[in-house]
Amino acid sequence: MKDKELTEFATRFLTAYAASAQSGNGDPANYEGKSALFIRSEGPGGIVEITDGIAQAQGGFVHRAATLLKSKAGHEKAISEIGIDHAHDFIAGDGPVQNAVTAMIKAVFEQADASFEYLAPNYLIKLDPAAV
């Protein structure tokens, strides 16, 4: 699915994420001896500090994707985790941002199309042990 607004949010998110990783903001040595609490993400792309810009771009991406998927298929936490995973893959790789954006959006919609079966025991029916 090609949605201009979703693509813009995804591009902004991946670009901001990569910029934070390259700046060394997430480097633990920068925070040695300081008691500052910061939010970070760890993965194949290293340690990345989640700045306000990243959080806003990610929030926009997640909310737009959830809006497009509707309530039956859109789960914000799952969309957010897919975004973080793809952002780390983007940092660790060397491909263009547009390929990463396309892959991230595709992964979100593939996750939404997934179906699961749940089997639960039915305690209202009791089988005769002698017949089994």
Short mmCIF file of N, CA and C in Angstrom, two decimals:
data_model
loop_
_atom_site.label_atom_id
_atom_site.label_comp_id
_atom_site.label_asym_id
_atom_site.label_seq_id
_atom_site.Cartn_x
_atom_site.Cartn_y
_atom_site.Cartn_z
N MET A 1 0.85 -1.18 0.00
CA MET A 1 0.00 0.00 0.00
C MET A 1 0.89 1.24 0.00
N LYS A 2 0.60 2.15 -0.88
CA LYS A 2 1.36 3.40 -0.95
C LYS A 2 0.48 4.54 -0.44
N ASP A 3 0.79 5.00 0.74
CA ASP A 3 0.11 6.14 1.32
C ASP A 3 1.17 7.22 1.53
N LYS A 4 0.94 8.38 0.93
CA LYS A 4 1.95 9.44 0.96
C LYS A 4 2.31 9.85 2.38
N GLU A 5 1.31 10.01 3.22
CA GLU A 5 1.55 10.44 4.60
C GLU A 5 2.33 9.38 5.39
N LEU A 6 1.96 8.11 5.20
CA LEU A 6 2.66 7.02 5.88
C LEU A 6 4.11 6.95 5.43
N THR A 7 4.34 7.11 4.13
CA THR A 7 5.70 7.09 3.58
C THR A 7 6.53 8.25 4.14
N GLU A 8 5.92 9.43 4.27
CA GLU A 8 6.64 10.58 4.81
C GLU A 8 7.02 10.36 6.28
N PHE A 9 6.09 9.82 7.07
CA PHE A 9 6.39 9.53 8.47
C PHE A 9 7.50 8.49 8.58
N ALA A 10 7.43 7.45 7.76
CA ALA A 10 8.44 6.39 7.79
C ALA A 10 9.82 6.94 7.41
N THR A 11 9.86 7.77 6.38
CA THR A 11 11.13 8.36 5.94
C THR A 11 11.71 9.25 7.03
N ARG A 12 10.86 10.07 7.63
CA ARG A 12 11.32 10.96 8.70
C ARG A 12 11.84 10.16 9.90
N PHE A 13 11.13 9.09 10.23
CA PHE A 13 11.53 8.25 11.36
C PHE A 13 12.88 7.59 11.11
N LEU A 14 13.05 6.96 9.96
CA LEU A 14 14.31 6.27 9.67
C LEU A 14 15.47 7.24 9.55
N THR A 15 15.23 8.40 8.97
CA THR A 15 16.28 9.41 8.82
C THR A 15 16.72 9.93 10.19
N ALA A 16 15.75 10.24 11.06
CA ALA A 16 16.07 10.73 12.40
C ALA A 16 16.77 9.66 13.23
N TYR A 17 16.35 8.43 13.08
CA TYR A 17 16.95 7.31 13.81
C TYR A 17 18.41 7.14 13.41
N ALA A 18 18.65 7.18 12.10
CA ALA A 18 20.02 7.03 11.59
C ALA A 18 20.90 8.21 12.03
N ALA A 19 20.33 9.42 12.04
CA ALA A 19 21.10 10.60 12.46
C ALA A 19 21.49 10.49 13.93
N SER A 20 20.59 10.00 14.76
CA SER A 20 20.89 9.84 16.18
C SER A 20 21.97 8.78 16.39
N ALA A 21 21.92 7.73 15.61
CA ALA A 21 22.94 6.67 15.73
C ALA A 21 24.31 7.18 15.30
N GLN A 22 24.36 7.98 14.24
CA GLN A 22 25.63 8.49 13.73
C GLN A 22 26.23 9.56 14.63
N SER A 23 25.37 10.26 15.39
CA SER A 23 25.87 11.33 16.25
C SER A 23 26.54 10.80 17.50
N GLY A 24 26.33 9.52 17.79
CA GLY A 24 26.93 8.94 18.99
C GLY A 24 26.14 9.25 20.24
N ASN A 25 24.89 9.74 20.08
CA ASN A 25 24.06 10.06 21.25
C ASN A 25 23.83 8.86 22.15
N GLY A 26 23.76 7.68 21.57
CA GLY A 26 23.49 6.49 22.37
C GLY A 26 24.72 5.84 22.96
N ASP A 27 25.88 6.42 22.74
CA ASP A 27 27.12 5.83 23.25
C ASP A 27 27.14 5.92 24.78
N PRO A 28 27.22 4.78 25.46
CA PRO A 28 27.20 4.80 26.92
C PRO A 28 28.34 5.62 27.52
N ALA A 29 29.45 5.77 26.81
CA ALA A 29 30.58 6.56 27.32
C ALA A 29 30.19 8.02 27.51
N ASN A 30 29.24 8.50 26.71
CA ASN A 30 28.78 9.89 26.84
C ASN A 30 28.03 10.13 28.14
N TYR A 31 27.53 9.07 28.76
CA TYR A 31 26.72 9.21 29.96
C TYR A 31 27.42 8.69 31.21
N GLU A 32 28.68 8.34 31.07
CA GLU A 32 29.43 7.80 32.20
C GLU A 32 29.56 8.85 33.30
N GLY A 33 29.19 8.46 34.51
CA GLY A 33 29.29 9.36 35.65
C GLY A 33 28.11 10.31 35.78
N LYS A 34 27.19 10.26 34.85
CA LYS A 34 26.01 11.13 34.91
C LYS A 34 24.82 10.30 35.36
N SER A 35 23.92 10.94 36.06
CA SER A 35 22.73 10.22 36.52
C SER A 35 21.54 10.46 35.61
N ALA A 36 21.77 11.02 34.44
CA ALA A 36 20.67 11.32 33.52
C ALA A 36 20.04 10.03 33.01
N LEU A 37 18.72 10.01 33.06
CA LEU A 37 17.98 8.87 32.54
C LEU A 37 17.61 9.18 31.10
N PHE A 38 17.94 8.29 30.20
CA PHE A 38 17.58 8.50 28.81
C PHE A 38 17.01 7.22 28.23
N ILE A 39 16.16 7.38 27.25
CA ILE A 39 15.55 6.24 26.60
C ILE A 39 16.42 5.86 25.42
N ARG A 40 16.71 4.57 25.32
CA ARG A 40 17.56 4.13 24.23
C ARG A 40 17.02 2.83 23.66
N SER A 41 17.52 2.52 22.49
CA SER A 41 17.15 1.29 21.82
C SER A 41 18.43 0.57 21.42
N GLU A 42 18.48 -0.71 21.69
CA GLU A 42 19.66 -1.50 21.35
C GLU A 42 19.29 -2.54 20.31
N GLY A 43 20.19 -2.76 19.36
CA GLY A 43 19.95 -3.75 18.33
C GLY A 43 21.14 -3.83 17.40
N PRO A 44 20.94 -4.39 16.20
CA PRO A 44 22.04 -4.53 15.25
C PRO A 44 22.68 -3.20 14.85
N GLY A 45 21.93 -2.12 15.00
CA GLY A 45 22.45 -0.80 14.66
C GLY A 45 23.19 -0.15 15.80
N GLY A 46 23.37 -0.86 16.91
CA GLY A 46 24.05 -0.30 18.06
C GLY A 46 23.06 0.26 19.06
N ILE A 47 23.52 1.20 19.86
CA ILE A 47 22.68 1.86 20.86
C ILE A 47 22.28 3.22 20.30
N VAL A 48 20.98 3.48 20.30
CA VAL A 48 20.47 4.73 19.74
C VAL A 48 19.63 5.43 20.80
N GLU A 49 19.94 6.70 21.06
CA GLU A 49 19.12 7.48 21.98
C GLU A 49 17.85 7.90 21.26
N ILE A 50 16.72 7.65 21.89
CA ILE A 50 15.43 8.03 21.31
C ILE A 50 15.16 9.48 21.69
N THR A 51 15.38 10.37 20.74
CA THR A 51 15.16 11.81 20.96
C THR A 51 13.69 12.15 20.74
N ASP A 52 13.32 13.39 21.06
CA ASP A 52 11.95 13.83 20.83
C ASP A 52 11.58 13.74 19.35
N GLY A 53 12.52 14.09 18.48
CA GLY A 53 12.26 14.03 17.04
C GLY A 53 11.98 12.61 16.57
N ILE A 54 12.74 11.66 17.08
CA ILE A 54 12.52 10.25 16.72
C ILE A 54 11.17 9.79 17.26
N ALA A 55 10.88 10.12 18.50
CA ALA A 55 9.62 9.70 19.12
C ALA A 55 8.41 10.27 18.37
N GLN A 56 8.50 11.53 17.95
CA GLN A 56 7.39 12.14 17.21
C GLN A 56 7.22 11.50 15.84
N ALA A 57 8.33 11.26 15.14
CA ALA A 57 8.25 10.63 13.82
C ALA A 57 7.73 9.20 13.93
N GLN A 58 8.20 8.48 14.94
CA GLN A 58 7.74 7.11 15.12
C GLN A 58 6.26 7.09 15.50
N GLY A 59 5.86 8.00 16.37
CA GLY A 59 4.45 8.10 16.75
C GLY A 59 3.56 8.40 15.57
N GLY A 60 3.99 9.31 14.70
CA GLY A 60 3.22 9.62 13.50
C GLY A 60 3.10 8.41 12.59
N PHE A 61 4.20 7.68 12.41
CA PHE A 61 4.18 6.47 11.58
C PHE A 61 3.23 5.43 12.16
N VAL A 62 3.35 5.18 13.46
CA VAL A 62 2.53 4.16 14.12
C VAL A 62 1.05 4.53 14.05
N HIS A 63 0.72 5.77 14.33
CA HIS A 63 -0.69 6.17 14.33
C HIS A 63 -1.28 6.16 12.93
N ARG A 64 -0.50 6.57 11.93
CA ARG A 64 -1.00 6.55 10.55
C ARG A 64 -1.21 5.11 10.08
N ALA A 65 -0.26 4.23 10.39
CA ALA A 65 -0.40 2.82 10.00
C ALA A 65 -1.61 2.19 10.70
N ALA A 66 -1.79 2.48 11.99
CA ALA A 66 -2.93 1.94 12.73
C ALA A 66 -4.24 2.46 12.17
N THR A 67 -4.26 3.72 11.75
CA THR A 67 -5.47 4.30 11.15
C THR A 67 -5.80 3.59 9.84
N LEU A 68 -4.79 3.34 9.03
CA LEU A 68 -5.01 2.66 7.75
C LEU A 68 -5.44 1.21 7.93
N LEU A 69 -4.91 0.55 8.96
CA LEU A 69 -5.22 -0.86 9.20
C LEU A 69 -6.55 -1.06 9.91
N LYS A 70 -7.06 -0.03 10.51
CA LYS A 70 -8.30 -0.08 11.30
C LYS A 70 -8.07 -0.88 12.58
N SER A 71 -9.07 -0.92 13.42
CA SER A 71 -8.91 -1.52 14.74
C SER A 71 -8.76 -3.04 14.72
N LYS A 72 -9.25 -3.70 13.68
CA LYS A 72 -9.16 -5.16 13.65
C LYS A 72 -7.75 -5.67 13.35
N ALA A 73 -6.95 -4.86 12.65
CA ALA A 73 -5.63 -5.34 12.25
C ALA A 73 -4.49 -4.47 12.77
N GLY A 74 -4.80 -3.29 13.28
CA GLY A 74 -3.74 -2.38 13.72
C GLY A 74 -3.45 -2.50 15.20
N HIS A 75 -2.26 -2.95 15.54
CA HIS A 75 -1.83 -3.05 16.92
C HIS A 75 -0.60 -2.16 17.07
N GLU A 76 -0.74 -1.07 17.80
CA GLU A 76 0.30 -0.04 17.85
C GLU A 76 1.64 -0.56 18.39
N LYS A 77 1.61 -1.41 19.39
CA LYS A 77 2.87 -1.93 19.93
C LYS A 77 3.61 -2.77 18.89
N ALA A 78 2.88 -3.60 18.17
CA ALA A 78 3.51 -4.44 17.13
C ALA A 78 4.07 -3.57 16.01
N ILE A 79 3.34 -2.53 15.62
CA ILE A 79 3.80 -1.62 14.57
C ILE A 79 5.07 -0.90 15.03
N SER A 80 5.07 -0.46 16.28
CA SER A 80 6.23 0.22 16.84
C SER A 80 7.46 -0.69 16.86
N GLU A 81 7.28 -1.94 17.26
CA GLU A 81 8.39 -2.89 17.31
C GLU A 81 8.94 -3.18 15.91
N ILE A 82 8.04 -3.29 14.93
CA ILE A 82 8.48 -3.49 13.55
C ILE A 82 9.31 -2.29 13.10
N GLY A 83 8.86 -1.09 13.46
CA GLY A 83 9.59 0.12 13.10
C GLY A 83 10.99 0.15 13.69
N ILE A 84 11.11 -0.18 14.97
CA ILE A 84 12.42 -0.20 15.63
C ILE A 84 13.33 -1.24 14.99
N ASP A 85 12.79 -2.43 14.75
CA ASP A 85 13.59 -3.50 14.12
C ASP A 85 14.11 -3.06 12.76
N HIS A 86 13.25 -2.45 11.96
CA HIS A 86 13.66 -2.02 10.62
C HIS A 86 14.62 -0.83 10.69
N ALA A 87 14.46 0.02 11.69
CA ALA A 87 15.38 1.15 11.85
C ALA A 87 16.79 0.63 12.16
N HIS A 88 16.88 -0.37 13.03
CA HIS A 88 18.19 -0.95 13.34
C HIS A 88 18.78 -1.63 12.11
N ASP A 89 17.95 -2.33 11.35
CA ASP A 89 18.45 -2.98 10.13
C ASP A 89 18.94 -1.93 9.13
N PHE A 90 18.24 -0.80 9.06
CA PHE A 90 18.63 0.28 8.16
C PHE A 90 20.00 0.85 8.55
N ILE A 91 20.20 1.04 9.85
CA ILE A 91 21.48 1.57 10.33
C ILE A 91 22.61 0.56 10.07
N ALA A 92 22.34 -0.71 10.35
CA ALA A 92 23.36 -1.75 10.20
C ALA A 92 23.70 -2.00 8.73
N GLY A 93 22.72 -1.80 7.84
CA GLY A 93 22.94 -2.00 6.41
C GLY A 93 23.45 -0.73 5.76
N ASP A 94 23.53 -0.76 4.46
CA ASP A 94 24.00 0.44 3.75
C ASP A 94 23.10 0.78 2.56
N GLY A 95 21.86 0.32 2.60
CA GLY A 95 20.94 0.58 1.50
C GLY A 95 20.32 1.96 1.58
N PRO A 96 19.66 2.37 0.50
CA PRO A 96 18.99 3.67 0.48
C PRO A 96 17.76 3.69 1.40
N VAL A 97 17.42 4.86 1.87
CA VAL A 97 16.31 5.01 2.81
C VAL A 97 14.99 4.56 2.19
N GLN A 98 14.80 4.78 0.89
CA GLN A 98 13.53 4.41 0.26
C GLN A 98 13.31 2.90 0.29
N ASN A 99 14.36 2.12 0.13
CA ASN A 99 14.22 0.67 0.22
C ASN A 99 13.84 0.25 1.63
N ALA A 100 14.43 0.90 2.62
CA ALA A 100 14.11 0.60 4.02
C ALA A 100 12.68 0.99 4.36
N VAL A 101 12.23 2.13 3.82
CA VAL A 101 10.85 2.58 4.05
C VAL A 101 9.87 1.58 3.46
N THR A 102 10.12 1.17 2.23
CA THR A 102 9.24 0.20 1.56
C THR A 102 9.20 -1.11 2.33
N ALA A 103 10.35 -1.60 2.77
CA ALA A 103 10.40 -2.86 3.52
C ALA A 103 9.66 -2.74 4.86
N MET A 104 9.80 -1.60 5.53
CA MET A 104 9.14 -1.41 6.82
C MET A 104 7.62 -1.37 6.66
N ILE A 105 7.14 -0.64 5.68
CA ILE A 105 5.70 -0.55 5.45
C ILE A 105 5.16 -1.92 5.04
N LYS A 106 5.88 -2.63 4.20
CA LYS A 106 5.46 -3.96 3.77
C LYS A 106 5.37 -4.90 4.96
N ALA A 107 6.34 -4.85 5.87
CA ALA A 107 6.34 -5.71 7.06
C ALA A 107 5.14 -5.42 7.96
N VAL A 108 4.78 -4.15 8.09
CA VAL A 108 3.63 -3.78 8.92
C VAL A 108 2.35 -4.38 8.34
N PHE A 109 2.17 -4.27 7.03
CA PHE A 109 0.94 -4.78 6.42
C PHE A 109 0.93 -6.30 6.35
N GLU A 110 2.10 -6.93 6.23
CA GLU A 110 2.15 -8.40 6.28
C GLU A 110 1.78 -8.90 7.67
N GLN A 111 2.24 -8.21 8.70
CA GLN A 111 1.89 -8.58 10.07
C GLN A 111 0.39 -8.44 10.29
N ALA A 112 -0.21 -7.42 9.70
CA ALA A 112 -1.64 -7.19 9.86
C ALA A 112 -2.45 -8.28 9.17
N ASP A 113 -1.90 -8.87 8.11
CA ASP A 113 -2.61 -9.92 7.37
C ASP A 113 -2.45 -11.30 8.01
N ALA A 114 -1.59 -11.41 9.01
CA ALA A 114 -1.35 -12.70 9.65
C ALA A 114 -2.58 -13.15 10.41
N SER A 115 -2.82 -14.44 10.40
CA SER A 115 -3.94 -14.99 11.16
C SER A 115 -3.41 -16.06 12.10
N PHE A 116 -4.09 -16.21 13.20
CA PHE A 116 -3.67 -17.16 14.22
C PHE A 116 -4.86 -18.01 14.63
N GLU A 117 -4.60 -19.25 14.98
CA GLU A 117 -5.64 -20.13 15.47
C GLU A 117 -5.37 -20.41 16.94
N TYR A 118 -6.44 -20.41 17.71
CA TYR A 118 -6.32 -20.69 19.13
C TYR A 118 -7.29 -21.82 19.46
N LEU A 119 -6.77 -22.89 19.99
CA LEU A 119 -7.60 -24.02 20.38
C LEU A 119 -7.65 -24.08 21.90
N ALA A 120 -8.87 -24.13 22.41
CA ALA A 120 -9.06 -24.18 23.85
C ALA A 120 -9.88 -25.42 24.20
N PRO A 121 -9.63 -26.01 25.34
CA PRO A 121 -10.41 -27.18 25.73
C PRO A 121 -11.86 -26.79 26.02
N ASN A 122 -12.76 -27.71 25.73
CA ASN A 122 -14.18 -27.50 26.00
C ASN A 122 -14.53 -28.35 27.21
N TYR A 123 -14.68 -27.71 28.35
CA TYR A 123 -14.94 -28.43 29.59
C TYR A 123 -16.41 -28.83 29.74
N LEU A 124 -17.26 -28.41 28.82
CA LEU A 124 -18.67 -28.78 28.89
C LEU A 124 -18.90 -30.20 28.40
N ILE A 125 -17.97 -30.74 27.63
CA ILE A 125 -18.11 -32.09 27.10
C ILE A 125 -17.12 -33.00 27.84
N LYS A 126 -17.64 -34.08 28.37
CA LYS A 126 -16.77 -35.04 29.06
C LYS A 126 -16.84 -36.35 28.29
N LEU A 127 -15.69 -36.79 27.81
CA LEU A 127 -15.64 -38.04 27.07
C LEU A 127 -15.61 -39.21 28.04
N ASP A 128 -16.22 -40.30 27.61
CA ASP A 128 -16.23 -41.51 28.43
C ASP A 128 -14.83 -42.13 28.37
N PRO A 129 -14.12 -42.24 29.50
CA PRO A 129 -12.76 -42.77 29.48
C PRO A 129 -12.69 -44.20 28.94
N ALA A 130 -13.75 -44.97 29.10
CA ALA A 130 -13.75 -46.35 28.61
C ALA A 130 -13.82 -46.39 27.09
N ALA A 131 -14.43 -45.36 26.48
CA ALA A 131 -14.58 -45.33 25.03
C ALA A 131 -13.31 -44.84 24.34
N VAL A 132 -12.45 -44.20 25.06
CA VAL A 132 -11.25 -43.63 24.44
C VAL A 132 -10.15 -44.61 24.33
#
